Amino acid sequence: MHRFWRWLADHWVLAVGLLVLAYLFLPILVVFLLSLNRPTSRLSYDLSAQWTLDYWLHPFATAGIGDALRVSVGIALVATVLATVLGTLMAFAMARHRFRGRATANVLVFLPMATPEVVLGSSLLALFVTLRVPLGFWTVVVAHVLFCLSFVVVTVKARLAGLDPRLQEAAMDLYADEWQTFRRVTLPLVLPGVAAAAMLSLSLSFDDFIITNFNSGTTVTFPMFVWGAAQRGIPREVNVIGTAVFLLAFVLVLVVQLRGRRKARVV
Amino acid sequence: MTAAVGAAAGAATPGGPPPVPVEAVAGRRRRRLTPYLLLLPGGLWLLLFFVVPSVQLAGTSLYDRSGSLETGYSQTFAFVNYLDAIGAYWPHLLRSAGYAGIATVICLVLGYPLAYAIAHKAGRWRTLLLVCVIAPFFTTFLVRTLAWKSILSDNGPVVGVLRAVPFVPDDFRLLATPAAVVCGLVYNFLPFMVLPLYASLERLDGRLLEAAGDLYAKPVTTFRWVTLPLSMPGVVAGTLLTFIPAAGDYINAELLGTPNQYMVGNVIDSAFLVRLDYPQAAALSFLLMATILVMVLSYVRAAGTEEVV
Amino acid sequence: MAEDLVLTGVTKRFGTMTAVDELSLTVPQGSFFALLGASGCGKTTTLRMVAGLEEPSVGTIRLGDQDITALRPYRRPVNTVFQSYALFPHLDIGENIAFGLRRRGRRDVAAKVAEMLELVQLPGYEKRRPAQLSGGQQQRVALARALVNEPRVLLLDEPLGALDLKLRRQMQIELKRIQTEVGTTFLHVTHDQEEAMWMADTVAVMNEGRIEQQGAPTDIYEFPVNPFVSNFLGQSNLFAAEVAGRSGADLELTAHGARFAAPAARARSTEGRVWLGVRPEKVRLTAPGEPAPAGHNQVRGVLTDTCYAGVSTEYLLRTPWDQEMSVFSANQSAGEPLAPGTEVVAYWYPAHSFVLDRPAGSGDEVAQYAADPLGVAP
């Protein structure tokens, strides 16, 4: 016991940090418990005394849930690829070049992050309505790329800023032309940043409800499905999928990070 | 150094440059064009799907409200739309600013120790903890918020414990109160606070803290005069990234509150999607933006930083 | 000399700042050439222009009969050892060294890499990562990575700056050995005058974007061209003097009321205002109360500081006209060094004096050059 207090005195910041982390994980624990729990009535979303594995065995039993998941994953993948490519190019331009209009470009990238999702979503909807673009998969992709783009630019830019410019000079000095320097030195060194940016886009896109709600028309993403179901009682399979995606992403990110760390050991 | 290289490559050379092979000139021009080519696709995307709609929305906010989607709108520069919107929804605007402000402060208080612990106390667990901060994103915003609804519900664990405390009335409840909405906002936007904070704290050299200790600074003093000022860019970025989405959010108010806790986002959502009152919805959007801008600018001035991104 | 590196009238401006000012320089093929100067004197900028990492604002750079002024870095037969080594952290040592070979599609990469690692005495290190190597080892890898390409000129940008003293000495000897072995032209930038003298066959002293003096280390040291060089490369005692006349091969000088002699052959200026200079190690001190031997230049003074440095003792004495003078005395005999406060006479052979021009307006004091008489400051 004495030891514990001693540890706490030395590590109270860490202890507080872990408590905050526990707060972040509390709802996830509840989601997990709910996925193992049979509700007392259709509308009930509280824990009952009945435990079951049914929902984990048949996660797509409720109609529409599998389709919604597929749509969400599809949109997230397409939007992530587009946002990552476009954002990485922009980050390169802004971190590696001085040019006229650089400040304007900075503001243009920052503004979407500073705009609330309702405003982003509603103004895009107004544009689509005016242009008579049918709402659906692609309008959602357009919207998601828009808000992921800024996050990609910021993330990749930070990585580029931490890169020693002398490494590129050394490559050029060793007979690598501009393209080879990019391909052999810059890109491999920036890749962890790009991967982090892609991961962030993926999660932002998969998670988004507000902007999607404005621009999806009749297309139902997973968050849209949950929203719709919330009115008539949420099927517990939603919790299965929530937990499963969380675990999958967690393991994936962890593996990528650990592999990256072992491979690079840059520091 | 790169700055100098770039500047030198771009600058004309006074005093007459020596004759340069044609190939080199073409190369130099290509290099000057490179940033624009790199910016082009992303820039176009932002221009087309962000700038243009924003301008259009500004136009819409001044339409005559008596029109509709079927009959069409006429542009009458009806600034009165703004007055109408403020008159009808000023409590929602205030609530948005207030709830988001409180939630941001709590996020800062909770997020700072977490970010600091990850950056300087976690050792080899750093990566794992960082992943833990991002991971909740994948459980879907809505599902997590619904889980909060369950946690805070009248027969949930938190209320149960609190009601057992003496002097807490038996009809005490959390759900459908401003506290529940703020709690949800804090929860949902905490990672946006932690990540930038972490980024700036991680860059902090541990030796600086030791140097401060060596110069007779107590831990509190070190924090006040070394750690905090050096992490200020992270604090500012985190605050903005938390406050802005929180001010525009309406899911937490919808799921954890009642119409008495509705924020301006709820109103914009219903004006756009239910009442189809586009001019008013647009006016409200701009009012929200203006509220945010005023708060952000006064905050940034107070924080004394201009580095935002 | 078909392969000399020749810079002609090269100027580099960054905005309003002139880093390199109409510099002309010839680096003979196969030489070990040191560009010596304090930080900010333009030496690194000069090196970067030769590497192609900066473009001169004015002037040309030629290598043999090829004009390389505007050539991109990857098109020049020139390689660099960077100050911070700039090893690619994502590649192992083998791939770092093979980088240039692979870009040019050379064969036998593995054999050449192994041979290079042998040369820099790191055999079998191919699979290690840069972060796993010590500073000295990284430095060798950086050298191998540049040399393996068989450049016509190897550029070294303060390559030993990050190493501790002992390792530095060792690497200096090693670099010299390698240069002799491969016969490549080495252009070495450094702020360390000892390093420059140790290694280079030609040293160019740079100051404010210009070259002050260029030549063999002994020539520059023994007969510097101006007060800056006389105190940048080693230290000098400089006395404000006037030329009074001539006697045979010697100049007769007066300084602060005393008469001195110096060989006319060692004078940059033979009339009017001059500096009379002598290196501290050429000066000897009389024992207290003893006169100085005849036929020497002499200065009386009081010792103000005595610094025992093992191989030698460094004395500081104050002259009657209140100038500080430093004297290095080799510790050849046993016995206590002289104590501060002792009255002594400092004397030296006239042949060890040198005479520099002292244009009007440059003052009688030498404070700006004698601020650090013991050479304590780097």
Short mmCIF file of C-alpha atoms in Angstrom, two decimals, chain C residues 49-176:
data_model
loop_
_atom_site.label_atom_id
_atom_site.label_comp_id
_atom_site.label_asym_id
_atom_site.label_seq_id
_atom_site.Cartn_x
_atom_site.Cartn_y
_atom_site.Cartn_z
CA MET C 49 27.68 25.82 -55.15
CA VAL C 50 30.32 23.34 -56.24
CA ALA C 51 27.95 20.51 -55.27
CA GLY C 52 25.12 22.15 -57.23
CA LEU C 53 22.90 22.64 -54.18
CA GLU C 54 23.05 26.41 -54.69
CA GLU C 55 23.37 28.29 -57.93
CA PRO C 56 25.83 31.20 -58.06
CA SER C 57 24.26 34.62 -58.63
CA VAL C 58 27.24 35.54 -60.80
CA GLY C 59 30.31 33.66 -61.97
CA THR C 60 31.25 30.28 -63.35
CA ILE C 61 32.41 26.99 -61.94
CA ARG C 62 34.38 24.71 -64.23
CA LEU C 63 35.63 21.21 -63.72
CA GLY C 64 38.35 20.52 -66.24
CA ASP C 65 36.96 21.86 -69.51
CA GLN C 66 33.33 21.37 -68.50
CA ASP C 67 31.20 24.29 -67.26
CA ILE C 68 29.17 22.90 -64.34
CA THR C 69 27.78 26.22 -63.05
CA ALA C 70 24.11 25.43 -63.76
CA LEU C 71 24.26 21.65 -63.80
CA ARG C 72 21.85 19.88 -61.45
CA PRO C 73 23.61 18.15 -58.54
CA TYR C 74 22.91 14.67 -59.90
CA ARG C 75 24.64 15.49 -63.17
CA ARG C 76 27.97 16.49 -61.62
CA PRO C 77 30.84 14.09 -61.01
CA VAL C 78 31.09 15.54 -57.52
CA ASN C 79 30.03 13.97 -54.22
CA THR C 80 29.61 15.38 -50.75
CA VAL C 81 30.19 14.23 -47.20
CA PHE C 82 27.61 16.24 -45.29
CA GLN C 83 28.22 17.86 -41.94
CA SER C 84 25.50 15.84 -40.19
CA TYR C 85 26.30 12.87 -42.48
CA ALA C 86 22.70 12.82 -43.83
CA LEU C 87 22.64 9.02 -43.94
CA PHE C 88 19.26 7.70 -45.11
CA PRO C 89 17.63 6.41 -41.93
CA HIS C 90 15.31 4.04 -43.81
CA LEU C 91 18.13 2.20 -45.62
CA ASP C 92 20.79 -0.06 -44.17
CA ILE C 93 24.48 0.76 -44.47
CA GLY C 94 24.91 -1.37 -47.60
CA GLU C 95 22.06 0.36 -49.39
CA ASN C 96 23.23 3.77 -48.22
CA ILE C 97 26.59 3.18 -49.86
CA ALA C 98 25.04 1.55 -52.93
CA PHE C 99 22.62 4.48 -53.43
CA GLY C 100 24.71 6.39 -55.96
CA LEU C 101 25.80 3.22 -57.81
CA ARG C 102 22.22 2.03 -58.20
CA ARG C 103 21.03 5.42 -59.49
CA ARG C 104 23.60 5.16 -62.23
CA GLY C 105 22.87 1.50 -62.93
CA ARG C 106 26.36 0.25 -62.05
CA ARG C 107 27.12 -3.46 -61.82
CA ASP C 108 28.93 -5.32 -59.06
CA VAL C 109 27.29 -3.14 -56.47
CA ALA C 110 27.75 -5.62 -53.63
CA ALA C 111 31.46 -6.09 -54.35
CA LYS C 112 32.07 -2.35 -54.57
CA VAL C 113 30.19 -1.72 -51.34
CA ALA C 114 32.19 -4.41 -49.54
CA GLU C 115 35.42 -2.96 -50.91
CA MET C 116 34.46 0.51 -49.69
CA LEU C 117 33.55 -0.75 -46.23
CA GLU C 118 36.97 -2.36 -46.17
CA LEU C 119 38.57 0.96 -47.07
CA VAL C 120 36.83 2.80 -44.24
CA GLN C 121 37.50 -0.12 -41.88
CA LEU C 122 33.91 -1.19 -41.32
CA PRO C 123 33.88 -4.58 -43.06
CA GLY C 124 30.67 -6.59 -42.74
CA TYR C 125 28.52 -3.64 -41.66
CA GLU C 126 26.17 -3.85 -44.68
CA LYS C 127 23.07 -4.91 -42.80
CA ARG C 128 23.27 -2.43 -39.91
CA ARG C 129 21.08 0.63 -39.67
CA PRO C 130 22.57 4.14 -39.47
CA ALA C 131 20.99 4.67 -36.03
CA GLN C 132 22.90 1.66 -34.68
CA LEU C 133 26.28 3.20 -35.50
CA SER C 134 28.38 5.61 -33.45
CA GLY C 135 29.17 9.08 -34.73
CA GLY C 136 32.60 8.08 -35.98
CA GLN C 137 31.21 5.04 -37.76
CA GLN C 138 28.44 7.10 -39.40
CA GLN C 139 31.09 9.50 -40.55
CA ARG C 140 33.00 6.68 -42.23
CA VAL C 141 29.84 5.43 -43.91
CA ALA C 142 29.13 8.92 -45.22
CA LEU C 143 32.65 8.98 -46.62
CA ALA C 144 32.28 5.55 -48.19
CA ARG C 145 28.89 6.51 -49.66
CA ALA C 146 30.47 9.45 -51.45
CA LEU C 147 33.78 7.82 -52.43
CA VAL C 148 32.26 4.67 -53.90
CA ASN C 149 31.04 6.78 -56.83
CA GLU C 150 34.65 7.64 -57.71
CA PRO C 151 33.89 11.37 -57.90
CA ARG C 152 36.34 13.69 -59.58
CA VAL C 153 36.01 15.98 -56.58
CA LEU C 154 35.00 14.96 -53.06
CA LEU C 155 33.46 17.74 -50.98
CA LEU C 156 33.73 17.54 -47.21
CA ASP C 157 31.51 19.92 -45.23
CA GLU C 158 32.97 20.10 -41.70
CA PRO C 159 32.93 16.30 -41.72
CA LEU C 160 34.61 15.94 -38.33
CA GLY C 161 32.75 18.68 -36.50
CA ALA C 162 30.54 16.33 -34.49
CA LEU C 163 33.31 14.03 -33.28
CA ASP C 164 35.21 14.25 -30.02
CA LEU C 165 38.83 15.30 -30.03
CA LYS C 166 40.48 11.88 -29.98
CA LEU C 167 38.23 10.43 -32.68
CA ARG C 168 38.78 13.56 -34.70
CA ARG C 169 42.54 13.13 -34.71
CA GLN C 170 42.14 9.51 -35.71
CA MET C 171 39.74 10.40 -38.56
CA GLN C 172 42.05 13.17 -39.74
CA ILE C 173 44.86 10.66 -40.19
CA GLU C 174 42.44 8.24 -41.82
CA LEU C 175 41.07 10.81 -44.26
CA LYS C 176 44.60 11.75 -45.23
#
